Amino acid sequence: MSHPPGYGYVTRKLIDEYRRSNAAPAEARVDYESLVAADGAERLEWWQLYALHGDAWLEAIVRSFYERVYDDTTWFGDSFRRLADLERAVWAQSMMWIDAAGGGHSYHGGDYRLSFHHNRARHVMTHAGAVVWLQYMAQTLDEHRPRVAPRERAALERLFCHTMRKYAREFRFDMRHLFDGERISAAVRIAPRPHAE
């Protein structure tokens, strides 16, 4: 273990929601209790990523993702630029990921703060917004290979699937076809960029 993990403001809640959702396939050996992956474990959970990689690894992925978003000249990029500058967006998302990934109390305000930010960004909390978000994230993870190995990517995509499911319920958008199981779907990766809803 390179980085000492800890539960944060959202870690336990996300793990408990995931456990209750029964989203994991029956054959998956999900370790809901440990923030550290067992040696030789085939499956890695998102809440075990911090112990393996720490802050810098997560922040690098978030920065690369948001650089794509802020370079977007369509409605999607405009929506983010209206809410915050690039550095603030990178900082806030990094803190949320670090907290969710077992990095301790990083995302002050937890669910309340997350809900506040998502309500401010309600205009992108749509099916079209989810498609563009996932396309940029898939491109980011592709760019970060081999630093993001297949089991790390799978763990991150499970986090995205779990949280996207919550947002789809909250903001009432259809998330069918966004994921194949708990992985970003191939259809989303190659879909034409949607217009705002």
Coordinates of N, CA and C in Angstrom, one line a residue:
M1 N 0.9 -1.2 0.0 CA 0.0 0.0 0.0 C 0.9 1.2 0.0
S2 N 0.7 2.1 -1.0 CA 1.6 3.3 -1.1 C 1.0 4.4 -0.4
H3 N -0.3 4.5 -0.3 CA -1.0 5.7 0.3 C -2.0 5.3 1.4
P4 N -1.8 5.7 2.6 CA -2.7 5.3 3.7 C -4.2 5.8 3.4
P5 N -5.1 4.9 3.2 CA -6.5 5.3 2.9 C -7.3 5.7 4.1
G6 N -8.5 6.2 3.9 CA -9.4 6.6 4.9 C -10.8 6.8 4.3
Y7 N -11.8 6.6 5.2 CA -13.2 6.9 4.7 C -13.3 8.4 4.7
G8 N -14.0 9.0 3.7 CA -14.3 10.4 3.6 C -15.7 10.7 3.9
Y9 N -16.1 11.8 3.3 CA -17.5 12.3 3.5 C -18.5 11.5 2.6
V10 N -18.0 11.0 1.5 CA -18.9 10.3 0.6 C -18.6 8.8 0.4
T11 N -17.4 8.4 0.9 CA -16.9 7.0 0.6 C -17.9 5.9 1.1
R12 N -18.2 5.9 2.4 CA -19.1 4.8 2.9 C -20.5 4.9 2.3
K13 N -21.0 6.1 2.1 CA -22.4 6.2 1.5 C -22.4 5.6 0.1
L14 N -21.4 5.9 -0.7 CA -21.3 5.4 -2.1 C -21.2 3.8 -2.0
I15 N -20.3 3.3 -1.2 CA -20.1 1.9 -1.1 C -21.5 1.2 -0.6
D16 N -22.1 1.8 0.4 CA -23.4 1.2 0.9 C -24.5 1.2 -0.2
E17 N -24.5 2.3 -0.9 CA -25.5 2.4 -2.0 C -25.2 1.4 -3.1
Y18 N -23.9 1.2 -3.4 CA -23.5 0.2 -4.4 C -23.9 -1.2 -4.0
R19 N -23.6 -1.5 -2.7 CA -24.0 -2.8 -2.2 C -25.5 -3.0 -2.3
R20 N -26.3 -2.1 -1.9 CA -27.7 -2.2 -1.9 C -28.3 -2.3 -3.3
S21 N -27.6 -1.7 -4.3 CA -28.1 -1.7 -5.7 C -28.0 -3.0 -6.3
N22 N -27.2 -3.9 -5.8 CA -26.9 -5.2 -6.4 C -26.5 -5.1 -7.8
A23 N -25.7 -4.1 -8.1 CA -25.2 -3.9 -9.5 C -24.1 -4.8 -9.9
A24 N -23.3 -5.3 -8.9 CA -22.2 -6.2 -9.2 C -22.8 -7.5 -9.6
P25 N -22.1 -8.1 -10.7 CA -22.6 -9.4 -11.1 C -22.4 -10.4 -9.9
A26 N -23.3 -11.4 -9.9 CA -23.3 -12.4 -8.8 C -21.9 -13.1 -8.7
E27 N -21.2 -13.3 -9.7 CA -19.9 -14.0 -9.6 C -18.8 -13.1 -9.2
A28 N -19.0 -11.8 -9.1 CA -18.0 -10.9 -8.7 C -17.7 -11.0 -7.2
R29 N -16.4 -11.0 -6.9 CA -16.0 -11.0 -5.5 C -15.8 -9.6 -5.0
V30 N -16.8 -8.9 -4.6 CA -16.7 -7.5 -4.2 C -16.3 -7.4 -2.7
D31 N -15.3 -6.7 -2.5 CA -14.8 -6.5 -1.1 C -15.4 -5.1 -0.7
Y32 N -16.5 -5.2 0.0 CA -17.2 -3.9 0.4 C -16.6 -3.3 1.7
E33 N -15.7 -4.1 2.3 CA -15.2 -3.6 3.6 C -13.8 -3.0 3.6
S34 N -13.0 -3.3 2.7 CA -11.6 -2.9 2.7 C -11.3 -1.8 1.7
L35 N -10.6 -0.8 2.2 CA -10.1 0.3 1.3 C -8.8 0.0 0.7
V36 N -8.3 -1.2 0.9 CA -7.1 -1.7 0.3 C -7.4 -3.0 -0.4
A37 N -7.0 -3.1 -1.7 CA -7.2 -4.4 -2.4 C -6.3 -5.5 -1.9
A38 N -6.8 -6.7 -1.8 CA -6.0 -7.8 -1.4 C -5.0 -8.1 -2.5
D39 N -3.8 -8.5 -2.0 CA -2.7 -8.9 -2.9 C -3.2 -9.9 -4.0
G40 N -3.0 -9.6 -5.2 CA -3.4 -10.5 -6.3 C -4.9 -10.5 -6.6
A41 N -5.6 -9.6 -6.0 CA -7.1 -9.5 -6.3 C -7.3 -9.2 -7.8
E42 N -8.2 -10.0 -8.4 CA -8.5 -9.8 -9.8 C -9.3 -8.5 -10.0
R43 N -10.2 -8.3 -9.0 CA -11.1 -7.2 -9.1 C -10.7 -6.1 -8.2
L44 N -10.7 -4.9 -8.6 CA -10.3 -3.7 -7.8 C -11.6 -2.8 -7.7
E45 N -11.8 -2.3 -6.6 CA -13.0 -1.4 -6.4 C -12.6 0.1 -6.4
W46 N -13.5 1.0 -6.8 CA -13.1 2.4 -6.9 C -12.7 2.9 -5.5
W47 N -13.2 2.4 -4.4 CA -12.8 2.8 -3.1 C -11.4 2.3 -2.6
Q48 N -10.8 1.6 -3.5 CA -9.4 1.1 -3.2 C -8.4 1.8 -4.1
L49 N -8.8 2.7 -4.9 CA -7.9 3.3 -5.9 C -6.9 4.3 -5.2
Y50 N -7.4 5.0 -4.1 CA -6.5 5.9 -3.5 C -5.3 5.2 -2.8
A51 N -5.5 4.1 -2.2 CA -4.5 3.3 -1.5 C -3.4 2.9 -2.5
L52 N -3.8 2.6 -3.7 CA -2.8 2.2 -4.8 C -2.1 3.4 -5.4
H53 N -2.8 4.5 -5.6 CA -2.3 5.6 -6.4 C -2.2 7.0 -5.8
G54 N -2.9 7.3 -4.8 CA -2.9 8.6 -4.1 C -3.5 9.7 -5.0
D55 N -3.3 10.9 -4.5 CA -3.9 12.1 -5.1 C -3.5 12.4 -6.6
A56 N -2.2 12.3 -6.8 CA -1.7 12.8 -8.1 C -2.3 12.0 -9.3
W57 N -2.4 10.7 -9.1 CA -2.9 9.9 -10.2 C -4.4 10.3 -10.5
L58 N -5.2 10.4 -9.5 CA -6.6 10.8 -9.7 C -6.7 12.2 -10.3
E59 N -5.9 13.1 -9.7 CA -5.9 14.5 -10.2 C -5.5 14.6 -11.7
A60 N -4.5 13.8 -12.1 CA -4.1 13.8 -13.5 C -5.2 13.4 -14.4
I61 N -6.0 12.4 -14.1 CA -7.1 12.0 -14.9 C -8.2 13.1 -14.9
V62 N -8.5 13.6 -13.8 CA -9.5 14.7 -13.7 C -9.1 15.9 -14.6
R63 N -7.8 16.3 -14.4 CA -7.3 17.5 -15.2 C -7.4 17.2 -16.7
S64 N -7.0 16.1 -17.1 CA -7.1 15.7 -18.6 C -8.5 15.7 -19.1
F65 N -9.4 15.2 -18.3 CA -10.8 15.2 -18.6 C -11.3 16.6 -18.8
Y66 N -11.1 17.5 -17.8 CA -11.6 18.8 -17.8 C -11.0 19.7 -18.8
E67 N -9.7 19.4 -19.2 CA -9.1 20.2 -20.3 C -9.9 19.9 -21.6
R68 N -10.3 18.6 -21.8 CA -11.2 18.3 -23.0 C -12.5 19.1 -22.9
V69 N -13.1 19.0 -21.7 CA -14.4 19.7 -21.5 C -14.3 21.2 -21.8
Y70 N -13.3 21.8 -21.2 CA -13.1 23.3 -21.4 C -12.7 23.7 -22.8
D71 N -12.1 22.8 -23.6 CA -11.8 23.0 -25.0 C -13.0 22.8 -25.9
D72 N -14.1 22.2 -25.4 CA -15.3 22.0 -26.1 C -16.0 23.3 -26.4
T73 N -16.2 23.6 -27.7 CA -16.8 24.9 -28.1 C -18.4 24.8 -28.2
T74 N -18.9 23.7 -27.8 CA -20.4 23.5 -28.0 C -21.1 23.9 -26.7
W75 N -22.4 23.7 -26.6 CA -23.2 23.9 -25.5 C -22.6 23.2 -24.2
F76 N -22.0 22.0 -24.4 CA -21.5 21.3 -23.3 C -20.4 22.0 -22.6
G77 N -19.4 22.4 -23.3 CA -18.2 23.2 -22.8 C -18.7 24.5 -22.2
D78 N -19.6 25.2 -22.9 CA -20.1 26.5 -22.5 C -20.8 26.4 -21.1
S79 N -21.5 25.3 -20.9 CA -22.2 25.0 -19.6 C -21.2 25.0 -18.5
F80 N -20.1 24.3 -18.7 CA -19.1 24.2 -17.6 C -18.4 25.5 -17.4
R81 N -18.0 26.2 -18.5 CA -17.3 27.5 -18.3 C -18.1 28.5 -17.6
R82 N -19.5 28.5 -17.8 CA -20.3 29.4 -17.1 C -20.4 29.2 -15.6
L83 N -20.1 28.0 -15.1 CA -20.2 27.6 -13.7 C -18.9 27.8 -12.9
A84 N -17.8 27.6 -13.6 CA -16.5 27.7 -12.8 C -15.4 27.7 -13.8
D85 N -14.2 28.3 -13.4 CA -13.1 28.2 -14.3 C -12.4 26.8 -14.2
L86 N -11.5 26.5 -15.1 CA -10.9 25.2 -15.2 C -10.3 24.7 -13.9
E87 N -9.5 25.6 -13.3 CA -8.8 25.2 -12.0 C -9.8 24.8 -10.9
R88 N -10.9 25.6 -10.8 CA -11.9 25.3 -9.7 C -12.6 24.0 -10.1
A89 N -12.9 23.7 -11.3 CA -13.6 22.5 -11.7 C -12.6 21.3 -11.4
V90 N -11.4 21.4 -11.8 CA -10.4 20.3 -11.5 C -10.3 20.1 -10.1
W91 N -10.1 21.1 -9.3 CA -10.0 21.0 -7.8 C -11.2 20.3 -7.2
A92 N -12.4 20.8 -7.5 CA -13.6 20.2 -6.9 C -13.8 18.7 -7.3
Q93 N -13.7 18.4 -8.6 CA -13.9 17.0 -9.0 C -12.8 16.1 -8.4
S94 N -11.6 16.6 -8.4 CA -10.5 15.8 -7.8 C -10.8 15.5 -6.3
M95 N -11.2 16.5 -5.6 CA -11.5 16.3 -4.2 C -12.7 15.2 -4.0
M96 N -13.7 15.3 -4.9 CA -14.7 14.3 -4.8 C -14.2 12.9 -5.1
W97 N -13.4 12.8 -6.2 CA -12.8 11.5 -6.5 C -11.9 10.9 -5.4
I98 N -11.1 11.8 -4.9 CA -10.2 11.4 -3.8 C -11.0 10.8 -2.6
D99 N -12.0 11.5 -2.2 CA -12.9 11.1 -1.1 C -13.5 9.8 -1.5
A100 N -14.2 9.7 -2.6 CA -14.8 8.4 -3.1 C -13.9 7.3 -3.2
A101 N -12.6 7.5 -3.5 CA -11.6 6.5 -3.8 C -10.9 6.1 -2.5
G102 N -11.3 6.6 -1.3 CA -10.7 6.1 -0.1 C -9.6 7.0 0.4
G103 N -9.6 8.3 -0.1 CA -8.5 9.2 0.3 C -8.9 10.1 1.5
G104 N -9.9 9.7 2.3 CA -10.2 10.4 3.5 C -11.1 11.6 3.2
H105 N -11.3 12.5 4.2 CA -12.2 13.6 4.2 C -11.6 14.7 3.3
S106 N -12.0 14.6 2.0 CA -11.5 15.6 1.0 C -12.6 16.4 0.5
Y107 N -13.8 15.9 0.3 CA -14.9 16.6 -0.3 C -15.9 17.1 0.7
H108 N -15.5 18.2 1.3 CA -16.3 18.8 2.4 C -17.7 19.1 1.9
G109 N -18.7 18.7 2.7 CA -20.1 18.9 2.3 C -20.7 17.7 1.7
G110 N -19.9 16.7 1.3 CA -20.4 15.5 0.8 C -21.6 15.6 -0.1
D111 N -22.6 14.8 0.1 CA -23.8 14.7 -0.7 C -24.5 16.1 -0.9
Y112 N -24.6 16.8 0.1 CA -25.2 18.2 0.0 C -24.5 19.0 -1.0
R113 N -23.2 19.0 -0.9 CA -22.4 19.8 -1.9 C -22.5 19.3 -3.3
L114 N -22.5 18.0 -3.4 CA -22.6 17.4 -4.7 C -24.0 17.7 -5.4
S115 N -25.0 17.6 -4.6 CA -26.4 18.0 -5.0 C -26.5 19.4 -5.4
F116 N -25.9 20.3 -4.6 CA -25.8 21.7 -5.0 C -25.2 22.0 -6.3
H117 N -24.0 21.4 -6.5 CA -23.3 21.6 -7.8 C -24.1 21.0 -9.0
H118 N -24.7 19.9 -8.8 CA -25.4 19.2 -9.9 C -26.7 20.0 -10.2
N119 N -27.3 20.6 -9.2 CA -28.5 21.4 -9.5 C -28.1 22.7 -10.2
R120 N -27.0 23.2 -9.9 CA -26.5 24.4 -10.7 C -26.2 24.0 -12.1
A121 N -25.9 22.8 -12.4 CA -25.5 22.3 -13.7 C -26.7 21.5 -14.3
R122 N -27.9 21.7 -13.8 CA -29.1 21.0 -14.2 C -29.2 20.8 -15.8
H123 N -28.8 21.9 -16.5 CA -28.9 21.9 -18.0 C -28.0 20.8 -18.6
V124 N -27.0 20.3 -18.0 CA -26.2 19.2 -18.5 C -26.5 17.9 -17.9
M125 N -27.4 17.8 -16.9 CA -27.7 16.6 -16.2 C -28.9 16.0 -17.0
T126 N -28.6 15.6 -18.3 CA -29.5 15.1 -19.2 C -28.9 13.9 -19.9
H127 N -29.7 13.2 -20.7 CA -29.1 12.0 -21.5 C -28.0 12.5 -22.4
A128 N -28.2 13.6 -23.1 CA -27.2 14.2 -24.0 C -26.0 14.6 -23.2
G129 N -26.2 15.2 -22.1 CA -25.0 15.6 -21.2 C -24.2 14.4 -20.8
A130 N -24.9 13.3 -20.4 CA -24.3 12.1 -19.9 C -23.5 11.5 -21.1
V131 N -24.0 11.5 -22.3 CA -23.3 10.9 -23.4 C -22.0 11.7 -23.7
V132 N -22.1 13.0 -23.7 CA -20.8 13.8 -23.9 C -19.8 13.6 -22.8
W133 N -20.3 13.6 -21.5 CA -19.5 13.4 -20.4 C -18.7 12.1 -20.5
L134 N -19.5 11.0 -20.8 CA -18.9 9.7 -20.9 C -17.9 9.6 -22.1
Q135 N -18.2 10.3 -23.2 CA -17.3 10.2 -24.3 C -16.0 10.9 -24.0
Y136 N -16.0 12.0 -23.3 CA -14.8 12.7 -22.9 C -14.0 11.9 -21.9
M137 N -14.8 11.2 -21.0 CA -14.1 10.4 -20.0 C -13.5 9.2 -20.6
A138 N -14.1 8.5 -21.6 CA -13.6 7.4 -22.3 C -12.3 7.8 -23.0
Q139 N -12.3 8.9 -23.7 CA -11.1 9.4 -24.4 C -10.0 9.7 -23.4
T140 N -10.3 10.2 -22.2 CA -9.3 10.5 -21.2 C -8.7 9.2 -20.7
L141 N -9.5 8.3 -20.4 CA -9.0 7.0 -19.9 C -8.1 6.3 -21.0
D142 N -8.6 6.4 -22.3 CA -7.8 5.8 -23.4 C -6.4 6.5 -23.4
E143 N -6.4 7.8 -23.2 CA -5.1 8.6 -23.3 C -4.2 8.2 -22.2
H144 N -4.7 7.8 -21.0 CA -3.9 7.5 -19.8 C -3.5 6.1 -19.7
R145 N -3.7 5.3 -20.8 CA -3.2 3.9 -20.8 C -1.7 4.0 -21.0
P146 N -0.8 3.3 -20.4 CA -1.1 2.2 -19.5 C -1.1 2.6 -18.0
R147 N -1.0 3.9 -17.7 CA -1.1 4.3 -16.3 C -2.4 3.9 -15.7
V148 N -3.5 3.9 -16.5 CA -4.8 3.4 -16.0 C -4.9 2.0 -16.6
A149 N -4.5 1.0 -15.8 CA -4.6 -0.4 -16.2 C -6.1 -0.9 -16.3
P150 N -6.3 -2.0 -17.0 CA -7.7 -2.5 -17.2 C -8.5 -2.6 -15.9
R151 N -7.9 -3.1 -14.8 CA -8.8 -3.2 -13.6 C -9.0 -1.9 -12.9
E152 N -8.1 -0.9 -13.1 CA -8.4 0.4 -12.6 C -9.4 1.1 -13.4
R153 N -9.4 0.9 -14.7 CA -10.4 1.5 -15.6 C -11.8 0.9 -15.2
A154 N -11.8 -0.4 -15.0 CA -13.1 -1.0 -14.7 C -13.6 -0.5 -13.4
A155 N -12.8 -0.3 -12.4 CA -13.2 0.3 -11.1 C -13.8 1.7 -11.3
L156 N -13.1 2.5 -12.1 CA -13.6 3.9 -12.3 C -14.9 3.8 -13.1
E157 N -15.0 3.0 -14.1 CA -16.3 2.9 -14.9 C -17.4 2.4 -14.0
R158 N -17.1 1.6 -13.0 CA -18.2 1.1 -12.1 C -18.7 2.3 -11.3
L159 N -17.7 3.2 -10.8 CA -18.1 4.4 -10.1 C -19.0 5.3 -11.0
F160 N -18.6 5.5 -12.2 CA -19.4 6.3 -13.2 C -20.8 5.7 -13.4
C161 N -20.8 4.4 -13.6 CA -22.1 3.8 -13.8 C -23.0 3.9 -12.5
H162 N -22.4 3.7 -11.4 CA -23.2 3.9 -10.1 C -23.7 5.3 -9.9
T163 N -22.9 6.3 -10.1 CA -23.3 7.7 -9.9 C -24.2 8.1 -11.0
M164 N -24.0 7.7 -12.2 CA -24.8 8.1 -13.3 C -26.2 7.5 -13.1
R165 N -26.3 6.3 -12.6 CA -27.7 5.8 -12.3 C -28.4 6.7 -11.3
K166 N -27.7 7.1 -10.3 CA -28.3 8.1 -9.3 C -28.8 9.3 -10.0
Y167 N -27.9 9.9 -10.8 CA -28.2 11.2 -11.5 C -29.4 11.0 -12.4
A168 N -29.5 9.9 -13.1 CA -30.6 9.6 -14.0 C -31.9 9.6 -13.3
R169 N -31.9 9.0 -12.1 CA -33.1 9.0 -11.3 C -33.5 10.4 -10.8
E170 N -32.4 11.1 -10.3 CA -32.7 12.5 -9.7 C -33.1 13.5 -10.8
F171 N -32.5 13.4 -12.0 CA -32.8 14.4 -13.0 C -33.7 13.9 -14.1
R172 N -34.1 12.7 -13.9 CA -35.1 12.0 -14.8 C -34.7 12.0 -16.3
F173 N -33.5 11.4 -16.5 CA -33.1 11.1 -17.8 C -32.9 9.6 -18.0
D174 N -32.9 9.2 -19.3 CA -32.8 7.8 -19.7 C -31.4 7.5 -19.8
M175 N -30.9 6.5 -19.0 CA -29.5 6.1 -19.1 C -29.3 4.7 -19.8
R176 N -30.4 4.2 -20.4 CA -30.2 3.0 -21.2 C -29.2 3.3 -22.3
H177 N -28.5 2.3 -22.6 CA -27.5 2.3 -23.7 C -26.2 3.1 -23.4
L178 N -26.1 3.7 -22.2 CA -24.9 4.4 -21.8 C -23.8 3.4 -21.3
F179 N -24.3 2.3 -20.7 CA -23.3 1.3 -20.2 C -23.7 -0.1 -20.7
D180 N -22.7 -0.9 -20.9 CA -22.8 -2.3 -21.1 C -22.4 -2.9 -19.7
G181 N -23.4 -3.4 -19.0 CA -23.2 -3.8 -17.6 C -22.7 -2.6 -16.8
E182 N -21.5 -2.6 -16.3 CA -20.9 -1.5 -15.6 C -19.8 -0.8 -16.3
R183 N -19.7 -1.0 -17.6 CA -18.7 -0.4 -18.4 C -19.3 0.6 -19.4
I184 N -18.6 1.7 -19.8 CA -19.1 2.6 -20.7 C -19.3 1.9 -22.0
S185 N -20.5 2.0 -22.6 CA -20.9 1.2 -23.8 C -20.1 1.7 -25.0
A186 N -19.9 0.7 -25.9 CA -19.2 1.0 -27.2 C -20.1 2.0 -28.0
A187 N -21.4 1.9 -27.9 CA -22.3 2.8 -28.6 C -22.1 4.2 -28.2
V188 N -21.9 4.5 -26.9 CA -21.6 5.8 -26.5 C -20.3 6.3 -27.0
R189 N -19.3 5.5 -27.0 CA -18.0 5.9 -27.5 C -18.0 6.4 -28.9
I190 N -18.8 5.8 -29.8 CA -18.8 6.2 -31.2 C -20.0 7.0 -31.6
A191 N -20.9 7.3 -30.7 CA -22.1 8.0 -31.1 C -21.7 9.5 -31.5
P192 N -22.4 10.0 -32.4 CA -22.2 11.4 -32.8 C -22.5 12.3 -31.6
R193 N -21.8 13.4 -31.5 CA -22.0 14.3 -30.3 C -23.4 14.9 -30.3
P194 N -24.1 14.6 -29.3 CA -25.5 15.1 -29.2 C -25.6 16.6 -29.0
H195 N -26.8 17.1 -29.4 CA -27.1 18.5 -29.2 C -27.7 18.6 -27.8
A196 N -27.8 19.8 -27.3 CA -28.4 20.1 -26.0 C -29.9 19.7 -26.0
E197 N -30.4 19.2 -24.9 CA -31.8 18.8 -24.8 C -32.6 20.0 -24.3

